[in-house]
Amino acid sequence: MQNLIINGTFDSGSANWGGTDLETSYTENAYLGNGSSNRVAEMDGQSGQTTIMEQSFTVNNPIQTALTLDAALRTASLNQAGTEGFTVEILDAGGAVIASMSVLPTTNSFTQASLNVDFPSAGQYTLRLTELGSDNSLGAIVDNISLMVCFCNGTLIETAEGPRAIETLTPGTVILTENGPRPLRWIGKRSVSPAQMADNAKLCPVRIEAGALGPGLPSQPLQVSRQHRMLIRSRVAKRMFGQFEVLIPAIRLTALPGIYVNEDRAAVTYYHMLFDNHEIVFANGAPSESLLVTEQSLAALSPAAQEELTLLFPDLICGTRHCTESARPIPPHARQKRLVARIGKNNRAALDAI
C-alpha cells in the first residue's frame, strides 16, 4: 500500500504541508488531556485567523479509492460540538473540487472519517482542509490523514467503470473477467500485522515486480498471498498438461526473476473476491484467480468470514468438497515446480505470447 499523503501523522510537524495558520507542534494531551504524546494538528490555530492546510500529490492512474482521517474535538471546545470542525476537499490541477465532505466531531476522542474519491485521470491533485466554526483558537483535532492507493498490493481491479482499488469494491460491483462483466457476490479481507509475519513467515506476501510475468504484466508491482494463483500461459504448459494456460500459486513463481517473497514485514491486507463461478480477473493488468472455495482456501479465511460465507452461500460450501470448477487446470504441486523451472530455463515469460 502507498499513502499519497506525506506526514499525515504530523510526526514531522508541518513538513510537506502548506497553507495558513498551521498548528502542528502539540500533542494529543495538550488538547484532549489523555496523556498521549502523539503529535496532532489543530484546525484552529490563532484566534482571528482561518486555518487552511494543503498538500499536493500525484496520481499515476485513474482510480477510485478513499481518504481517511481521525478527528476529535478538543476538550475546551465541547460546548461548540456540531459547529466546530473543518471541510475536506480534493481538487484537480485546474482547481475544481472532485470530492468533499465536512467533518464536525462531537467528542474529545478520535473517530475516523472517510471520503470516497474518484480520480478521473492521472495528474496532480491537492488535498485541502479548511477550518469551520469560530476563529477562537479552540477547534477540531486531526491526525492520521491517509489516501491509500494499492500500487503495490495487487489491488487495482478492472471493473466495468475502469480500474478500482479493491478496498472500494462491494458485493454487486461489476468486475471485468475473461468471461465478460460479472457481479461480485462477496468480498472478504484479512489483515496481517508485522508481528504476525515475524511469527509465521508464510504470512508474508509474494511481490511480483512490474513486467515480471511478461511485457507490461503486471503494469505495476503486485502483491498477493503465497497460495494465490496466477495465470500462466506457456508452450511448456501445453507440452506438460495439454493446455497452454494453467493456474500456479505465486510462491512457485518465486523461482522466476522479479518475483520474490517480500520480507519487509510491512502490514498487509489480503482480499478475497467470490463470484458465482471461479473467474479470471485482472489485477494491475495481470490475469489472476478469484476465490476458489476449497478446504484450503476456507482455512485461510478468518472464522467470521467462514461463517459469513456459509450463511450466505450454503450451496457453495459443500462439506469437504468444493462446488465450483476451477477456471483453469491446477497442476499437482511437484509438476508446478517443474513447469516453472522449465519456463525459467528456457528464458521465457510466464505469460508468453502464443
Short mmCIF file of C-alpha atoms in Angstrom, two decimals:
data_model
loop_
_atom_site.label_atom_id
_atom_site.label_comp_id
_atom_site.label_asym_id
_atom_site.label_seq_id
_atom_site.Cartn_x
_atom_site.Cartn_y
_atom_site.Cartn_z
CA MET A 1 0.00 0.00 0.00
CA GLN A 2 1.22 3.50 -0.78
CA ASN A 3 -0.01 6.54 1.14
CA LEU A 4 -0.08 9.52 -1.22
CA ILE A 5 -0.20 11.90 1.77
CA ILE A 6 3.22 12.54 3.28
CA ASN A 7 3.42 13.26 7.02
CA GLY A 8 -0.29 12.73 7.53
CA THR A 9 0.56 11.79 11.12
CA PHE A 10 2.26 15.17 11.80
CA ASP A 11 5.18 13.41 13.43
CA SER A 12 7.36 15.87 11.48
CA GLY A 13 5.27 18.91 12.36
CA SER A 14 4.23 20.96 9.33
CA ALA A 15 6.67 19.29 6.92
CA ASN A 16 5.12 18.76 3.47
CA TRP A 17 2.09 20.85 4.42
CA GLY A 18 1.30 24.33 3.13
CA GLY A 19 -1.47 26.81 3.90
CA THR A 20 -2.14 29.39 6.59
CA ASP A 21 -2.25 29.39 10.40
CA LEU A 22 -0.88 25.85 10.78
CA GLU A 23 -0.65 24.45 14.30
CA THR A 24 1.16 21.10 14.34
CA SER A 25 3.56 21.37 17.29
CA TYR A 26 1.45 19.95 20.11
CA THR A 27 0.44 16.51 21.34
CA GLU A 28 -2.93 14.89 21.93
CA ASN A 29 -2.51 15.51 25.65
CA ALA A 30 -2.33 19.29 25.14
CA TYR A 31 -5.77 19.29 23.52
CA LEU A 32 -7.53 16.22 24.89
CA GLY A 33 -5.89 15.71 28.28
CA ASN A 34 -5.46 11.98 27.63
CA GLY A 35 -1.75 11.71 28.48
CA SER A 36 -0.76 10.79 24.91
CA SER A 37 2.49 12.15 23.47
CA ASN A 38 1.28 11.56 19.90
CA ARG A 39 1.63 14.73 17.80
CA VAL A 40 -1.50 16.03 16.06
CA ALA A 41 -2.75 19.14 14.23
CA GLU A 42 -5.41 21.60 15.35
CA MET A 43 -7.74 23.11 12.74
CA ASP A 44 -7.95 26.47 14.56
CA GLY A 45 -4.52 27.88 15.21
CA GLN A 46 -4.51 31.57 16.13
CA SER A 47 -7.61 33.45 17.18
CA GLY A 48 -8.99 35.59 14.36
CA GLN A 49 -7.28 33.56 11.62
CA THR A 50 -8.65 30.77 9.43
CA THR A 51 -6.58 27.60 9.34
CA ILE A 52 -6.06 26.07 5.90
CA MET A 53 -3.86 23.01 5.39
CA GLU A 54 -2.90 21.86 1.89
CA GLN A 55 -0.76 19.19 0.28
CA SER A 56 -0.36 18.35 -3.40
CA PHE A 57 0.27 14.84 -4.70
CA THR A 58 0.40 12.90 -7.96
CA VAL A 59 -1.91 10.11 -9.08
CA ASN A 60 -0.47 7.85 -11.76
CA ASN A 61 -3.69 6.22 -12.96
CA PRO A 62 -7.44 6.79 -12.91
CA ILE A 63 -8.60 5.12 -9.71
CA GLN A 64 -11.33 5.04 -7.10
CA THR A 65 -10.12 4.95 -3.50
CA ALA A 66 -10.83 6.58 -0.15
CA LEU A 67 -9.25 9.28 2.01
CA THR A 68 -9.43 8.57 5.74
CA LEU A 69 -8.54 10.64 8.79
CA ASP A 70 -9.07 10.68 12.55
CA ALA A 71 -10.81 13.68 14.10
CA ALA A 72 -11.74 14.80 17.62
CA LEU A 73 -12.96 17.97 19.31
CA ARG A 74 -10.54 19.45 21.82
CA THR A 75 -11.90 19.30 25.36
CA ALA A 76 -12.12 23.10 25.67
CA SER A 77 -14.42 23.16 22.59
CA LEU A 78 -17.01 20.59 23.64
CA ASN A 79 -19.57 23.36 24.10
CA GLN A 80 -19.21 24.03 20.34
CA ALA A 81 -19.94 20.46 19.26
CA GLY A 82 -21.68 20.33 15.91
CA THR A 83 -20.35 23.66 14.67
CA GLU A 84 -16.58 23.35 15.12
CA GLY A 85 -14.66 21.30 12.56
CA PHE A 86 -13.29 21.55 9.04
CA THR A 87 -14.03 20.84 5.40
CA VAL A 88 -12.04 18.34 3.35
CA GLU A 89 -11.64 18.87 -0.39
CA ILE A 90 -9.77 17.13 -3.19
CA LEU A 91 -9.03 19.49 -6.08
CA ASP A 92 -7.74 18.73 -9.56
CA ALA A 93 -4.95 20.65 -11.26
CA GLY A 94 -7.45 23.24 -12.51
CA GLY A 95 -8.77 23.90 -9.01
CA ALA A 96 -12.08 22.07 -9.49
CA VAL A 97 -13.32 20.16 -6.45
CA ILE A 98 -13.77 16.45 -7.28
CA ALA A 99 -14.68 15.28 -3.76
CA SER A 100 -15.54 16.98 -0.48
CA MET A 101 -17.01 16.48 2.98
CA SER A 102 -17.45 18.34 6.26
CA VAL A 103 -16.09 16.92 9.49
CA LEU A 104 -17.79 18.09 12.71
CA PRO A 105 -16.56 15.95 15.61
CA THR A 106 -18.71 15.90 18.74
CA THR A 107 -16.47 14.21 21.33
CA ASN A 108 -12.91 14.57 22.63
CA SER A 109 -11.99 11.05 21.46
CA PHE A 110 -10.89 10.22 17.94
CA THR A 111 -13.29 8.79 15.37
CA GLN A 112 -12.48 8.00 11.75
CA ALA A 113 -13.99 9.89 8.83
CA SER A 114 -13.83 8.61 5.24
CA LEU A 115 -14.26 10.27 1.86
CA ASN A 116 -14.62 8.24 -1.34
CA VAL A 117 -12.58 9.77 -4.15
CA ASP A 118 -12.85 9.02 -7.87
CA PHE A 119 -9.71 10.24 -9.62
CA PRO A 120 -10.80 10.52 -13.29
CA SER A 121 -7.28 10.65 -14.71
CA ALA A 122 -3.61 10.66 -13.84
CA GLY A 123 -2.25 14.02 -12.76
CA GLN A 124 -1.62 16.49 -9.95
CA TYR A 125 -4.21 16.87 -7.20
CA THR A 126 -4.43 18.82 -3.94
CA LEU A 127 -5.87 17.90 -0.55
CA ARG A 128 -7.22 20.96 1.29
CA LEU A 129 -8.54 21.15 4.85
CA THR A 130 -10.29 24.41 5.85
CA GLU A 131 -11.36 25.41 9.36
CA LEU A 132 -15.07 25.64 10.19
CA GLY A 133 -16.55 27.42 13.21
CA SER A 134 -15.47 30.32 15.38
CA ASP A 135 -11.94 31.65 14.94
CA ASN A 136 -11.26 31.47 18.66
CA SER A 137 -8.22 29.13 18.68
CA LEU A 138 -10.39 26.31 20.08
CA GLY A 139 -11.01 23.88 17.23
CA ALA A 140 -11.05 20.32 15.99
CA ILE A 141 -8.03 18.00 16.12
CA VAL A 142 -6.93 15.91 13.12
CA ASP A 143 -4.47 13.04 12.73
CA ASN A 144 -3.60 10.01 10.56
CA ILE A 145 -4.59 11.51 7.21
CA SER A 146 -4.28 8.74 4.65
CA LEU A 147 -5.02 8.36 0.96
CA MET A 148 -4.09 4.77 0.22
CA VAL A 149 -3.64 3.64 -3.35
CA CYS A 150 -2.81 -0.04 -3.78
CA PHE A 151 0.02 0.38 -6.29
CA CYS A 152 1.98 -2.38 -4.58
CA ASN A 153 -0.62 -4.68 -3.04
CA GLY A 154 -2.21 -6.13 -6.16
CA THR A 155 -5.49 -4.37 -5.62
CA LEU A 156 -6.17 -2.39 -8.81
CA ILE A 157 -9.02 -4.47 -10.20
CA GLU A 158 -10.53 -3.98 -13.65
CA THR A 159 -14.23 -3.17 -13.35
CA ALA A 160 -16.94 -2.02 -15.75
CA GLU A 161 -16.09 1.52 -14.54
CA GLY A 162 -12.34 1.16 -15.02
CA PRO A 163 -9.59 0.23 -12.53
CA ARG A 164 -10.69 0.43 -8.89
CA ALA A 165 -8.89 -0.15 -5.62
CA ILE A 166 -10.04 -3.46 -4.23
CA GLU A 167 -10.96 -1.95 -0.86
CA THR A 168 -13.65 0.15 -2.59
CA LEU A 169 -15.39 -2.88 -4.12
CA THR A 170 -18.66 -4.14 -2.67
CA PRO A 171 -20.99 -7.03 -3.48
CA GLY A 172 -22.75 -6.18 -6.73
CA THR A 173 -19.81 -4.29 -8.23
CA VAL A 174 -19.44 -5.40 -11.85
CA ILE A 175 -15.96 -6.82 -12.40
CA LEU A 176 -14.42 -7.42 -15.81
CA THR A 177 -13.42 -11.07 -16.09
CA GLU A 178 -12.18 -13.11 -19.01
CA ASN A 179 -15.82 -14.18 -19.43
CA GLY A 180 -17.04 -10.60 -19.55
CA PRO A 181 -18.68 -8.46 -16.83
CA ARG A 182 -19.64 -10.42 -13.72
CA PRO A 183 -21.21 -9.15 -10.48
CA LEU A 184 -19.12 -9.60 -7.36
CA ARG A 185 -21.00 -11.83 -4.90
CA TRP A 186 -18.83 -11.39 -1.80
CA ILE A 187 -15.57 -9.77 -0.77
CA GLY A 188 -13.61 -10.55 2.36
CA LYS A 189 -10.33 -9.40 3.79
CA ARG A 190 -7.72 -10.46 6.29
CA SER A 191 -5.18 -8.04 7.73
CA VAL A 192 -1.78 -9.33 8.79
CA SER A 193 0.45 -7.37 11.17
CA PRO A 194 4.26 -7.23 11.12
CA ALA A 195 4.27 -9.20 14.40
CA GLN A 196 2.19 -11.97 12.83
CA MET A 197 4.60 -12.15 9.89
CA ALA A 198 7.54 -12.34 12.27
CA ASP A 199 5.87 -15.30 13.99
CA ASN A 200 4.93 -17.01 10.72
CA ALA A 201 6.92 -16.15 7.58
CA LYS A 202 4.30 -17.87 5.42
CA LEU A 203 2.06 -14.84 6.00
CA CYS A 204 4.49 -12.60 4.08
CA PRO A 205 3.22 -11.61 0.61
CA VAL A 206 4.77 -12.54 -2.70
CA ARG A 207 5.78 -9.46 -4.66
CA ILE A 208 5.60 -9.54 -8.46
CA GLU A 209 7.51 -6.65 -9.98
CA ALA A 210 6.15 -4.75 -12.97
CA GLY A 211 6.76 -6.75 -16.15
CA ALA A 212 7.87 -9.89 -14.29
CA LEU A 213 5.14 -12.05 -15.88
CA GLY A 214 5.51 -10.64 -19.38
CA PRO A 215 5.76 -7.31 -21.21
CA GLY A 216 3.78 -4.80 -19.14
CA LEU A 217 2.35 -7.51 -16.86
CA PRO A 218 1.71 -6.58 -14.21
CA SER A 219 1.58 -2.92 -15.11
CA GLN A 220 2.91 -2.03 -11.65
CA PRO A 221 4.12 -4.07 -8.68
CA LEU A 222 1.61 -6.59 -7.39
CA GLN A 223 1.49 -8.33 -4.01
CA VAL A 224 -0.53 -11.47 -3.33
CA SER A 225 -0.59 -14.20 -0.73
CA ARG A 226 1.71 -17.18 -1.25
CA GLN A 227 -1.03 -19.57 -2.35
CA HIS A 228 -2.89 -17.11 -4.56
CA ARG A 229 -2.78 -18.48 -8.08
CA MET A 230 -1.72 -16.53 -11.15
CA LEU A 231 -2.50 -17.47 -14.74
CA ILE A 232 0.46 -18.90 -16.65
CA ARG A 233 0.45 -19.12 -20.45
CA SER A 234 3.25 -21.17 -21.96
CA ARG A 235 4.10 -23.70 -24.65
CA VAL A 236 5.80 -25.63 -21.86
CA ALA A 237 2.41 -25.94 -20.13
CA LYS A 238 0.91 -27.20 -23.39
CA ARG A 239 3.55 -29.90 -23.62
CA MET A 240 3.20 -30.90 -19.97
CA PHE A 241 -0.56 -30.63 -19.43
CA GLY A 242 -2.16 -30.44 -22.86
CA GLN A 243 -3.27 -26.81 -22.35
CA PHE A 244 -1.44 -23.53 -22.87
CA GLU A 245 -2.89 -21.95 -19.71
CA VAL A 246 -2.77 -23.20 -16.12
CA LEU A 247 -3.02 -21.67 -12.64
CA ILE A 248 0.09 -21.67 -10.46
CA PRO A 249 0.45 -20.44 -6.82
CA ALA A 250 2.53 -17.28 -6.51
CA ILE A 251 5.02 -18.94 -4.19
CA ARG A 252 6.00 -21.34 -7.00
CA LEU A 253 6.72 -18.38 -9.28
CA THR A 254 9.45 -17.06 -6.97
CA ALA A 255 11.90 -19.18 -8.97
CA LEU A 256 11.48 -16.61 -11.78
CA PRO A 257 13.22 -13.21 -11.97
CA GLY A 258 11.37 -10.29 -10.40
CA ILE A 259 9.13 -12.46 -8.20
CA TYR A 260 10.03 -12.98 -4.56
CA VAL A 261 8.73 -13.21 -1.01
CA ASN A 262 8.55 -9.69 0.40
CA GLU A 263 10.15 -9.88 3.84
CA ASP A 264 9.88 -6.16 4.65
CA ARG A 265 7.36 -7.11 7.37
CA ALA A 266 5.07 -4.19 6.48
CA ALA A 267 1.42 -4.71 7.41
CA VAL A 268 -0.67 -6.10 4.57
CA THR A 269 -4.33 -6.81 3.91
CA TYR A 270 -5.32 -9.76 1.75
CA TYR A 271 -8.62 -9.56 -0.14
CA HIS A 272 -10.78 -12.42 -1.40
CA MET A 273 -13.33 -11.96 -4.22
CA LEU A 274 -16.07 -14.53 -4.77
CA PHE A 275 -18.25 -14.92 -7.87
CA ASP A 276 -20.88 -17.45 -8.90
CA ASN A 277 -18.06 -19.28 -10.69
CA HIS A 278 -14.30 -19.35 -10.39
CA GLU A 279 -13.17 -16.43 -12.56
CA ILE A 280 -10.03 -14.96 -14.05
CA VAL A 281 -9.86 -11.28 -13.06
CA PHE A 282 -7.24 -8.65 -13.80
CA ALA A 283 -5.11 -7.14 -11.02
CA ASN A 284 -2.74 -4.42 -12.18
CA GLY A 285 -3.48 -5.81 -15.65
CA ALA A 286 -2.26 -9.32 -14.85
CA PRO A 287 -4.69 -12.28 -15.04
CA SER A 288 -5.29 -13.81 -11.62
CA GLU A 289 -7.88 -16.01 -9.96
CA SER A 290 -10.88 -15.16 -7.83
CA LEU A 291 -11.56 -17.19 -4.69
CA LEU A 292 -11.94 -20.89 -5.40
CA VAL A 293 -13.75 -22.44 -2.45
CA THR A 294 -11.78 -25.43 -1.15
CA GLU A 295 -10.88 -26.69 2.30
CA GLN A 296 -7.51 -24.96 1.98
CA SER A 297 -8.92 -21.61 0.87
CA LEU A 298 -11.59 -21.64 3.57
CA ALA A 299 -8.95 -22.34 6.20
CA ALA A 300 -7.11 -19.20 5.10
CA LEU A 301 -10.14 -17.03 5.91
CA SER A 302 -10.98 -15.68 9.33
CA PRO A 303 -13.61 -17.63 11.33
CA ALA A 304 -16.02 -14.72 10.86
CA ALA A 305 -15.54 -14.82 7.08
CA GLN A 306 -16.03 -18.59 7.04
CA GLU A 307 -19.28 -18.22 8.98
CA GLU A 308 -20.47 -15.43 6.69
CA LEU A 309 -19.78 -17.47 3.56
CA THR A 310 -21.58 -20.48 4.99
CA LEU A 311 -24.64 -18.37 5.84
CA LEU A 312 -24.72 -16.53 2.53
CA PHE A 313 -23.84 -19.41 0.21
CA PRO A 314 -24.80 -22.72 1.82
CA ASP A 315 -24.99 -24.36 -1.60
CA LEU A 316 -21.42 -23.31 -2.33
CA ILE A 317 -19.91 -24.73 0.83
CA CYS A 318 -20.31 -28.47 0.34
CA GLY A 319 -18.60 -30.10 3.26
CA THR A 320 -15.21 -31.37 2.27
CA ARG A 321 -15.51 -30.66 -1.44
CA HIS A 322 -15.92 -27.51 -3.50
CA CYS A 323 -18.79 -26.89 -5.89
CA THR A 324 -17.16 -24.67 -8.47
CA GLU A 325 -14.89 -25.86 -11.27
CA SER A 326 -11.52 -24.13 -11.46
CA ALA A 327 -11.22 -21.64 -14.30
CA ARG A 328 -8.03 -23.37 -15.49
CA PRO A 329 -6.27 -26.64 -14.65
CA ILE A 330 -4.29 -26.57 -11.41
CA PRO A 331 -1.32 -28.96 -11.80
CA PRO A 332 -0.11 -31.14 -8.91
CA HIS A 333 2.49 -29.47 -6.70
CA ALA A 334 5.51 -31.38 -7.97
CA ARG A 335 4.65 -30.63 -11.60
CA GLN A 336 4.06 -26.95 -10.81
CA LYS A 337 7.68 -26.69 -9.68
CA ARG A 338 8.91 -28.48 -12.80
CA LEU A 339 6.84 -26.22 -15.07
CA VAL A 340 8.26 -23.03 -13.53
CA ALA A 341 11.81 -24.44 -13.69
CA ARG A 342 11.43 -25.19 -17.39
CA ILE A 343 10.00 -21.74 -18.12
CA GLY A 344 12.97 -20.17 -16.35
CA LYS A 345 15.50 -22.44 -18.06
CA ASN A 346 14.07 -21.54 -21.47
CA ASN A 347 14.19 -17.84 -20.55
CA ARG A 348 10.52 -17.45 -21.48
CA ALA A 349 7.88 -15.18 -19.95
CA ALA A 350 5.35 -16.74 -17.60
CA LEU A 351 2.67 -15.10 -19.76
CA ASP A 352 4.12 -15.92 -23.12
CA ALA A 353 2.69 -14.76 -26.42
CA ILE A 354 1.40 -17.94 -28.05
#
